[in-house]
Amino acid sequence: MSQPVERGDIANPRARFERDGRPLRTKLFEQMMLIRRFEERLLELFGEGELFGTTHCYIGQEADAVGVINHLQDGDIIFSNHRCHGHFLVYGDRPELLMAELMGRVTGVVGGRGGSQHICFENFYTNGIQGGFMPTVTGMALAEKMKGSGNIAVAFIGDGTLGQGVLYEALNMASLWSVPLLVVVENNRWAQSTPVERELAGDMVARGRAFGIDAGEIDSTDAEELFGHFGDIIAKVRNEQRPHFEVIHTYRLCHHSKSDDMRPEEEIERFRKDEPLIGARAWLDEDEARAIEARIEARVEAAVRWSREQPFPTPRHLDERVARPAPMAFEASASDAGEGA
């Protein structure tokens, strides 16, 4: 059951998640289905020429986003990367705003001018320069500590980012300043077209510990396991106001961008057997799983239909700030499309 989204819920995933009284597994499966179907639809739209720029999908990594972001509350900060769709959908639960953005519409999350890699919405930010945002998010975490807000910042990076020098400058300062920053490394085992064993020397977790930062790792595509694992970590970062560095060993089931996949087929098929949606669907009975899939399909199609109806930005929009309140008119069209059934 998808609930109507009030304005105040957009930046408060934890409150929204807790208010949904359904079993944990049901909620996690529905969120992951939204990410999966949204991105599958994106790839279809890209092939039909309806998207601008390129797109980097998160297919196979959905359990990471639901395991981490559902613990974040109003005021917490997320800095994501080029592979951000799953992070945004769990953060804001507003697929229509992201769809309109990727279709270049003026009612998109940043006015149709940012795409996936330049989102600035509430406390959710993205940038496609790997590691480039780490000094920024470290400073944001420091600001929250100086304000005494109790908020934390979360940075999502990939294994390829571990080869960027600016990351280590940021970790050094995060440790010296003891800022409430959680760095989540999503090791999907490939940096674009290079396997991790050919682009990274040494130990991932040791990189965090080298700066005196608490660090750990988990090898899982189980959303329930990741949700429990990160609950304790995020509580510690918030309560102790210190950084933490955590590696999730996962796998990207889709190509890096579109048609640039040179990975061995047998490797992909091996990891596909452990993909998060299959395991999560098995938690539910068949009728419940099918009802969720139908609801998500209707919701994504409503987002596509609404986005197609939105205008493109014009020169007069250049003077408008890109971070602005979300359009509220969508609730009616989403409801008409079957959301909440």
Tab-separated table of C-alpha atoms in Angstrom:
chain	number	residue	atom	x	y	z
A	1	MET	CA	0.000	0.000	0.000
A	2	SER	CA	1.564	3.226	-1.129
A	3	GLN	CA	0.625	6.125	1.087
A	4	PRO	CA	-0.031	9.708	0.050
A	5	VAL	CA	3.150	11.739	0.419
A	6	GLU	CA	2.932	14.942	2.383
A	7	ARG	CA	5.387	17.706	1.732
A	8	GLY	CA	7.207	17.133	5.024
A	9	ASP	CA	7.799	13.467	4.283
A	10	ILE	CA	9.989	14.002	1.256
A	11	ALA	CA	13.156	14.562	3.249
A	12	ASN	CA	12.318	12.171	6.079
A	13	PRO	CA	12.599	8.571	4.857
A	14	ARG	CA	12.764	7.130	8.374
A	15	ALA	CA	9.466	8.700	9.465
A	16	ARG	CA	7.762	7.598	6.270
A	17	PHE	CA	9.104	4.066	6.631
A	18	GLU	CA	8.105	3.755	10.291
A	19	ARG	CA	4.596	5.088	9.671
A	20	ASP	CA	3.965	2.349	7.122
A	21	GLY	CA	2.654	-0.364	9.423
A	22	ARG	CA	3.226	-3.293	7.114
A	23	PRO	CA	5.840	-6.004	7.843
A	24	LEU	CA	9.473	-5.011	7.259
A	25	ARG	CA	9.981	-7.489	4.429
A	26	THR	CA	6.931	-6.253	2.547
A	27	LYS	CA	8.089	-2.645	2.750
A	28	LEU	CA	11.627	-3.476	1.652
A	29	PHE	CA	10.421	-5.537	-1.310
A	30	GLU	CA	8.094	-2.795	-2.531
A	31	GLN	CA	10.841	-0.161	-2.343
A	32	MET	CA	13.259	-2.366	-4.260
A	33	MET	CA	10.603	-3.127	-6.862
A	34	LEU	CA	10.110	0.603	-7.387
A	35	ILE	CA	13.832	1.077	-8.023
A	36	ARG	CA	14.045	-1.929	-10.344
A	37	ARG	CA	10.981	-1.161	-12.448
A	38	PHE	CA	11.794	2.562	-12.594
A	39	GLU	CA	15.216	1.795	-14.054
A	40	GLU	CA	13.986	-0.899	-16.423
A	41	ARG	CA	11.523	1.697	-17.741
A	42	LEU	CA	14.336	4.231	-18.023
A	43	LEU	CA	16.283	1.908	-20.286
A	44	GLU	CA	13.206	1.446	-22.469
A	45	LEU	CA	12.694	5.205	-22.677
A	46	PHE	CA	16.334	5.745	-23.510
A	47	GLY	CA	16.031	3.377	-26.438
A	48	GLU	CA	12.986	5.337	-27.602
A	49	GLY	CA	14.881	8.636	-27.465
A	50	GLU	CA	12.879	10.137	-24.592
A	51	LEU	CA	15.787	10.728	-22.181
A	52	PHE	CA	18.545	13.294	-22.349
A	53	GLY	CA	22.205	12.568	-21.717
A	54	THR	CA	23.157	9.135	-20.516
A	55	THR	CA	22.025	6.993	-17.604
A	56	HIS	CA	23.761	4.724	-15.101
A	57	CYS	CA	21.463	2.159	-13.520
A	58	TYR	CA	21.558	0.595	-10.069
A	59	ILE	CA	20.042	-2.773	-11.010
A	60	GLY	CA	21.319	-5.443	-8.618
A	61	GLN	CA	22.273	-3.015	-5.857
A	62	GLU	CA	18.755	-2.094	-4.643
A	63	ALA	CA	19.212	-3.720	-1.224
A	64	ASP	CA	21.982	-1.237	-0.366
A	65	ALA	CA	19.744	1.818	-0.722
A	66	VAL	CA	16.840	0.419	1.318
A	67	GLY	CA	19.198	-0.963	3.958
A	68	VAL	CA	20.851	2.393	4.602
A	69	ILE	CA	18.492	5.255	3.737
A	70	ASN	CA	15.438	4.051	5.666
A	71	HIS	CA	17.388	4.891	8.833
A	72	LEU	CA	17.900	8.553	7.856
A	73	GLN	CA	15.735	11.307	9.275
A	74	ASP	CA	14.769	14.854	8.461
A	75	GLY	CA	17.912	16.991	8.380
A	76	ASP	CA	20.299	14.194	7.463
A	77	ILE	CA	22.317	14.701	4.275
A	78	ILE	CA	22.917	12.308	1.380
A	79	PHE	CA	25.584	12.838	-1.256
A	80	SER	CA	25.311	10.318	-4.074
A	81	ASN	CA	26.992	9.767	-7.407
A	82	HIS	CA	26.191	9.033	-11.043
A	83	ARG	CA	24.408	5.796	-10.021
A	84	CYS	CA	21.901	7.638	-7.820
A	85	HIS	CA	18.368	6.650	-8.859
A	86	GLY	CA	17.915	4.047	-6.123
A	87	HIS	CA	19.205	6.431	-3.460
A	88	PHE	CA	16.835	9.203	-4.548
A	89	LEU	CA	13.770	6.965	-4.779
A	90	VAL	CA	14.216	5.695	-1.220
A	91	TYR	CA	15.023	9.191	0.056
A	92	GLY	CA	12.086	11.020	-1.503
A	93	ASP	CA	9.668	8.345	-2.743
A	94	ARG	CA	8.801	10.659	-5.649
A	95	PRO	CA	9.496	8.811	-8.921
A	96	GLU	CA	7.624	11.403	-10.970
A	97	LEU	CA	10.065	14.158	-10.013
A	98	LEU	CA	13.077	12.080	-11.015
A	99	MET	CA	11.414	10.837	-14.205
A	100	ALA	CA	10.551	14.387	-15.269
A	101	GLU	CA	14.122	15.447	-14.567
A	102	LEU	CA	15.587	12.687	-16.714
A	103	MET	CA	13.136	13.610	-19.474
A	104	GLY	CA	14.361	17.209	-19.277
A	105	ARG	CA	11.060	18.696	-18.066
A	106	VAL	CA	10.826	21.946	-16.146
A	107	THR	CA	8.942	20.251	-13.284
A	108	GLY	CA	11.795	17.773	-12.783
A	109	VAL	CA	13.594	17.589	-9.500
A	110	VAL	CA	16.004	20.358	-10.566
A	111	GLY	CA	14.029	21.909	-13.371
A	112	GLY	CA	15.168	19.507	-16.070
A	113	ARG	CA	18.644	20.995	-16.060
A	114	GLY	CA	20.629	18.620	-13.851
A	115	GLY	CA	19.872	15.066	-14.905
A	116	SER	CA	21.064	12.237	-12.667
A	117	GLN	CA	24.427	13.740	-11.920
A	118	HIS	CA	23.537	17.230	-10.678
A	119	ILE	CA	20.644	16.828	-8.270
A	120	CYS	CA	20.231	19.349	-5.483
A	121	PHE	CA	16.919	18.677	-3.750
A	122	GLU	CA	16.241	19.204	-0.047
A	123	ASN	CA	19.269	17.474	1.550
A	124	PHE	CA	19.922	15.119	-1.355
A	125	TYR	CA	22.808	15.873	-3.716
A	126	THR	CA	24.586	14.066	-6.555
A	127	ASN	CA	27.721	14.548	-8.592
A	128	GLY	CA	29.272	12.332	-11.222
A	129	ILE	CA	32.880	13.281	-10.497
A	130	GLN	CA	34.091	10.276	-8.552
A	131	GLY	CA	35.431	11.377	-5.178
A	132	GLY	CA	35.050	15.042	-6.104
A	133	PHE	CA	32.225	15.609	-3.660
A	134	MET	CA	33.982	14.074	-0.655
A	135	PRO	CA	35.459	17.380	0.636
A	136	THR	CA	31.993	18.961	0.264
A	137	VAL	CA	30.116	16.275	2.173
A	138	THR	CA	32.825	16.242	4.854
A	139	GLY	CA	32.343	19.991	5.296
A	140	MET	CA	28.577	19.533	5.447
A	141	ALA	CA	28.987	16.949	8.202
A	142	LEU	CA	31.276	19.355	10.067
A	143	ALA	CA	28.649	22.103	9.771
A	144	GLU	CA	25.996	19.842	11.306
A	145	LYS	CA	28.323	19.039	14.184
A	146	MET	CA	29.102	22.723	14.789
A	147	LYS	CA	25.378	23.523	14.786
A	148	GLY	CA	24.724	20.710	17.257
A	149	SER	CA	21.863	19.489	15.076
A	150	GLY	CA	22.390	15.776	15.672
A	151	ASN	CA	22.123	15.229	11.930
A	152	ILE	CA	24.560	13.091	9.982
A	153	ALA	CA	25.845	13.008	6.400
A	154	VAL	CA	26.057	9.886	4.247
A	155	ALA	CA	28.305	9.599	1.190
A	156	PHE	CA	27.718	6.800	-1.334
A	157	ILE	CA	30.828	5.979	-3.349
A	158	GLY	CA	31.911	3.020	-5.466
A	159	ASP	CA	34.973	0.821	-5.506
A	160	GLY	CA	36.416	2.863	-8.380
A	161	THR	CA	36.394	5.975	-6.186
A	162	LEU	CA	38.906	4.298	-3.875
A	163	GLY	CA	41.500	5.164	-6.534
A	164	GLN	CA	40.903	8.914	-6.184
A	165	GLY	CA	43.350	10.877	-4.028
A	166	VAL	CA	40.879	13.522	-2.889
A	167	LEU	CA	38.953	10.815	-1.023
A	168	TYR	CA	41.885	10.330	1.332
A	169	GLU	CA	42.276	14.053	1.986
A	170	ALA	CA	38.621	14.097	2.998
A	171	LEU	CA	38.942	11.012	5.224
A	172	ASN	CA	41.938	12.611	6.924
A	173	MET	CA	39.967	15.741	7.804
A	174	ALA	CA	36.841	13.759	8.729
A	175	SER	CA	38.901	11.879	11.295
A	176	LEU	CA	40.745	14.945	12.614
A	177	TRP	CA	37.492	16.906	12.975
A	178	SER	CA	35.516	13.848	14.151
A	179	VAL	CA	32.545	14.615	11.939
A	180	PRO	CA	29.291	12.593	11.793
A	181	LEU	CA	29.927	11.163	8.331
A	182	LEU	CA	29.084	7.653	7.118
A	183	VAL	CA	30.967	6.648	3.973
A	184	VAL	CA	29.219	3.732	2.227
A	185	VAL	CA	31.408	2.013	-0.370
A	186	GLU	CA	29.240	0.027	-2.779
A	187	ASN	CA	31.755	-2.435	-4.181
A	188	ASN	CA	29.931	-3.709	-7.262
A	189	ARG	CA	33.201	-5.356	-8.331
A	190	TRP	CA	33.653	-3.408	-11.584
A	191	ALA	CA	34.846	0.168	-12.180
A	192	GLN	CA	33.110	0.832	-15.500
A	193	SER	CA	34.805	-1.943	-17.542
A	194	THR	CA	37.696	-2.849	-15.212
A	195	PRO	CA	37.366	-5.618	-12.594
A	196	VAL	CA	38.182	-4.528	-9.075
A	197	GLU	CA	41.156	-6.868	-8.774
A	198	ARG	CA	42.835	-5.016	-11.659
A	199	GLU	CA	42.182	-1.478	-10.430
A	200	LEU	CA	42.598	-1.637	-6.665
A	201	ALA	CA	45.538	-2.765	-4.548
A	202	GLY	CA	45.366	-3.670	-0.894
A	203	ASP	CA	42.391	-3.912	1.448
A	204	MET	CA	39.283	-1.721	1.181
A	205	VAL	CA	38.412	-1.658	4.873
A	206	ALA	CA	42.008	-0.896	5.860
A	207	ARG	CA	41.739	2.371	3.930
A	208	GLY	CA	39.283	3.734	6.486
A	209	ARG	CA	41.119	2.319	9.487
A	210	ALA	CA	44.377	3.909	8.299
A	211	PHE	CA	42.875	7.271	9.286
A	212	GLY	CA	41.673	6.071	12.684
A	213	ILE	CA	38.089	5.741	11.395
A	214	ASP	CA	35.896	2.832	12.497
A	215	ALA	CA	35.401	0.611	9.462
A	216	GLY	CA	33.760	-2.655	8.484
A	217	GLU	CA	32.319	-4.643	5.621
A	218	ILE	CA	29.388	-6.835	4.718
A	219	ASP	CA	28.955	-9.168	1.746
A	220	SER	CA	25.217	-9.351	1.174
A	221	THR	CA	22.353	-8.681	-1.215
A	222	ASP	CA	19.779	-9.400	1.522
A	223	ALA	CA	17.837	-6.198	2.197
A	224	GLU	CA	16.686	-7.314	5.631
A	225	GLU	CA	20.241	-8.163	6.688
A	226	LEU	CA	21.566	-4.839	5.391
A	227	PHE	CA	18.740	-2.924	7.115
A	228	GLY	CA	19.679	-4.472	10.460
A	229	HIS	CA	23.409	-4.017	9.862
A	230	PHE	CA	23.198	-0.311	9.092
A	231	GLY	CA	20.734	0.507	11.855
A	232	ASP	CA	23.443	0.077	14.467
A	233	ILE	CA	26.100	1.870	12.408
A	234	ILE	CA	23.964	4.935	11.738
A	235	ALA	CA	22.914	5.143	15.383
A	236	LYS	CA	26.579	5.083	16.371
A	237	VAL	CA	27.561	7.822	13.924
A	238	ARG	CA	24.663	9.962	15.145
A	239	ASN	CA	25.182	9.366	18.870
A	240	GLU	CA	28.975	9.534	18.941
A	241	GLN	CA	29.344	12.199	16.215
A	242	ARG	CA	32.262	10.353	14.647
A	243	PRO	CA	32.872	9.092	11.080
A	244	HIS	CA	32.434	5.502	9.947
A	245	PHE	CA	33.580	3.737	6.744
A	246	GLU	CA	31.566	0.690	5.638
A	247	VAL	CA	32.004	-1.472	2.541
A	248	ILE	CA	29.086	-3.380	0.978
A	249	HIS	CA	30.217	-6.126	-1.384
A	250	THR	CA	27.474	-6.336	-3.998
A	251	TYR	CA	27.176	-6.732	-7.770
A	252	ARG	CA	25.923	-4.547	-10.608
A	253	LEU	CA	23.695	-6.711	-12.817
A	254	CYS	CA	23.339	-4.120	-15.563
A	255	HIS	CA	25.895	-2.466	-17.791
A	256	HIS	CA	27.897	0.541	-16.598
A	257	SER	CA	25.996	3.021	-18.717
A	258	LYS	CA	24.123	1.520	-21.680
A	259	SER	CA	25.858	-0.730	-24.186
A	260	ASP	CA	29.298	-0.813	-22.597
A	261	ASP	CA	29.223	-4.171	-20.839
A	262	MET	CA	32.269	-6.365	-21.428
A	263	ARG	CA	31.898	-8.603	-18.380
A	264	PRO	CA	31.877	-12.393	-18.809
A	265	GLU	CA	28.336	-13.708	-19.225
A	266	GLU	CA	29.014	-16.601	-16.869
A	267	GLU	CA	30.015	-14.184	-14.117
A	268	ILE	CA	26.828	-12.140	-14.498
A	269	GLU	CA	24.691	-15.277	-14.446
A	270	ARG	CA	26.471	-16.507	-11.320
A	271	PHE	CA	25.660	-13.328	-9.441
A	272	ARG	CA	22.148	-13.147	-10.881
A	273	LYS	CA	21.251	-16.199	-8.796
A	274	ASP	CA	21.830	-14.108	-5.676
A	275	GLU	CA	20.180	-10.927	-6.842
A	276	PRO	CA	18.157	-9.056	-4.175
A	277	LEU	CA	14.715	-9.092	-5.770
A	278	ILE	CA	14.507	-12.882	-6.093
A	279	GLY	CA	15.262	-13.439	-2.432
A	280	ALA	CA	12.944	-10.662	-1.277
A	281	ARG	CA	10.059	-11.852	-3.445
A	282	ALA	CA	10.326	-15.294	-1.861
A	283	TRP	CA	9.547	-13.698	1.528
A	284	LEU	CA	5.992	-12.964	0.369
A	285	ASP	CA	3.121	-15.129	-0.772
A	286	GLU	CA	2.428	-15.072	-4.485
A	287	ASP	CA	-0.727	-12.947	-4.285
A	288	GLU	CA	0.977	-10.241	-2.220
A	289	ALA	CA	4.032	-10.164	-4.488
A	290	ARG	CA	1.888	-9.850	-7.605
A	291	ALA	CA	-0.185	-7.062	-6.051
A	292	ILE	CA	2.965	-5.093	-5.256
A	293	GLU	CA	4.351	-5.608	-8.748
A	294	ALA	CA	1.097	-4.399	-10.294
A	295	ARG	CA	1.031	-1.348	-8.024
A	296	ILE	CA	4.618	-0.450	-8.875
A	297	GLU	CA	3.973	-0.887	-12.595
A	298	ALA	CA	1.028	1.510	-12.373
A	299	ARG	CA	3.047	3.983	-10.343
A	300	VAL	CA	5.977	4.056	-12.758
A	301	GLU	CA	3.679	4.389	-15.770
A	302	ALA	CA	1.884	7.264	-14.034
A	303	ALA	CA	5.244	8.959	-13.539
A	304	VAL	CA	6.071	8.528	-17.236
A	305	ARG	CA	2.670	9.797	-18.338
A	306	TRP	CA	2.817	12.835	-16.042
A	307	SER	CA	6.361	13.658	-17.124
A	308	ARG	CA	5.438	13.548	-20.808
A	309	GLU	CA	2.752	16.148	-20.114
A	310	GLN	CA	5.189	18.582	-18.502
A	311	PRO	CA	6.770	21.444	-20.474
A	312	PHE	CA	10.425	21.772	-21.316
A	313	PRO	CA	12.356	24.640	-19.696
A	314	THR	CA	12.686	27.825	-21.708
A	315	PRO	CA	15.163	30.725	-21.451
A	316	ARG	CA	12.849	32.465	-18.995
A	317	HIS	CA	13.451	29.614	-16.541
A	318	LEU	CA	17.180	30.379	-16.380
A	319	ASP	CA	16.587	32.939	-13.629
A	320	GLU	CA	14.656	30.477	-11.475
A	321	ARG	CA	16.434	28.624	-8.705
A	322	VAL	CA	16.653	24.937	-9.454
A	323	ALA	CA	15.975	23.812	-5.888
A	324	ARG	CA	12.332	24.639	-5.280
A	325	PRO	CA	9.186	23.070	-3.858
A	326	ALA	CA	7.987	19.981	-5.644
A	327	PRO	CA	4.770	20.207	-7.697
A	328	MET	CA	1.883	18.920	-5.652
A	329	ALA	CA	-0.489	18.303	-8.532
A	330	PHE	CA	0.926	14.838	-9.133
A	331	GLU	CA	-0.944	13.148	-6.283
A	332	ALA	CA	-4.214	13.276	-8.190
A	333	SER	CA	-2.820	11.754	-11.358
A	334	ALA	CA	-0.937	9.081	-9.400
A	335	SER	CA	-4.102	8.159	-7.566
A	336	ASP	CA	-6.004	7.977	-10.813
A	337	ALA	CA	-3.392	5.574	-12.113
A	338	GLY	CA	-4.046	3.086	-9.335
A	339	GLU	CA	-1.577	4.145	-6.666
A	340	GLY	CA	-2.832	3.213	-3.230
A	341	ALA	CA	-5.077	0.466	-4.549
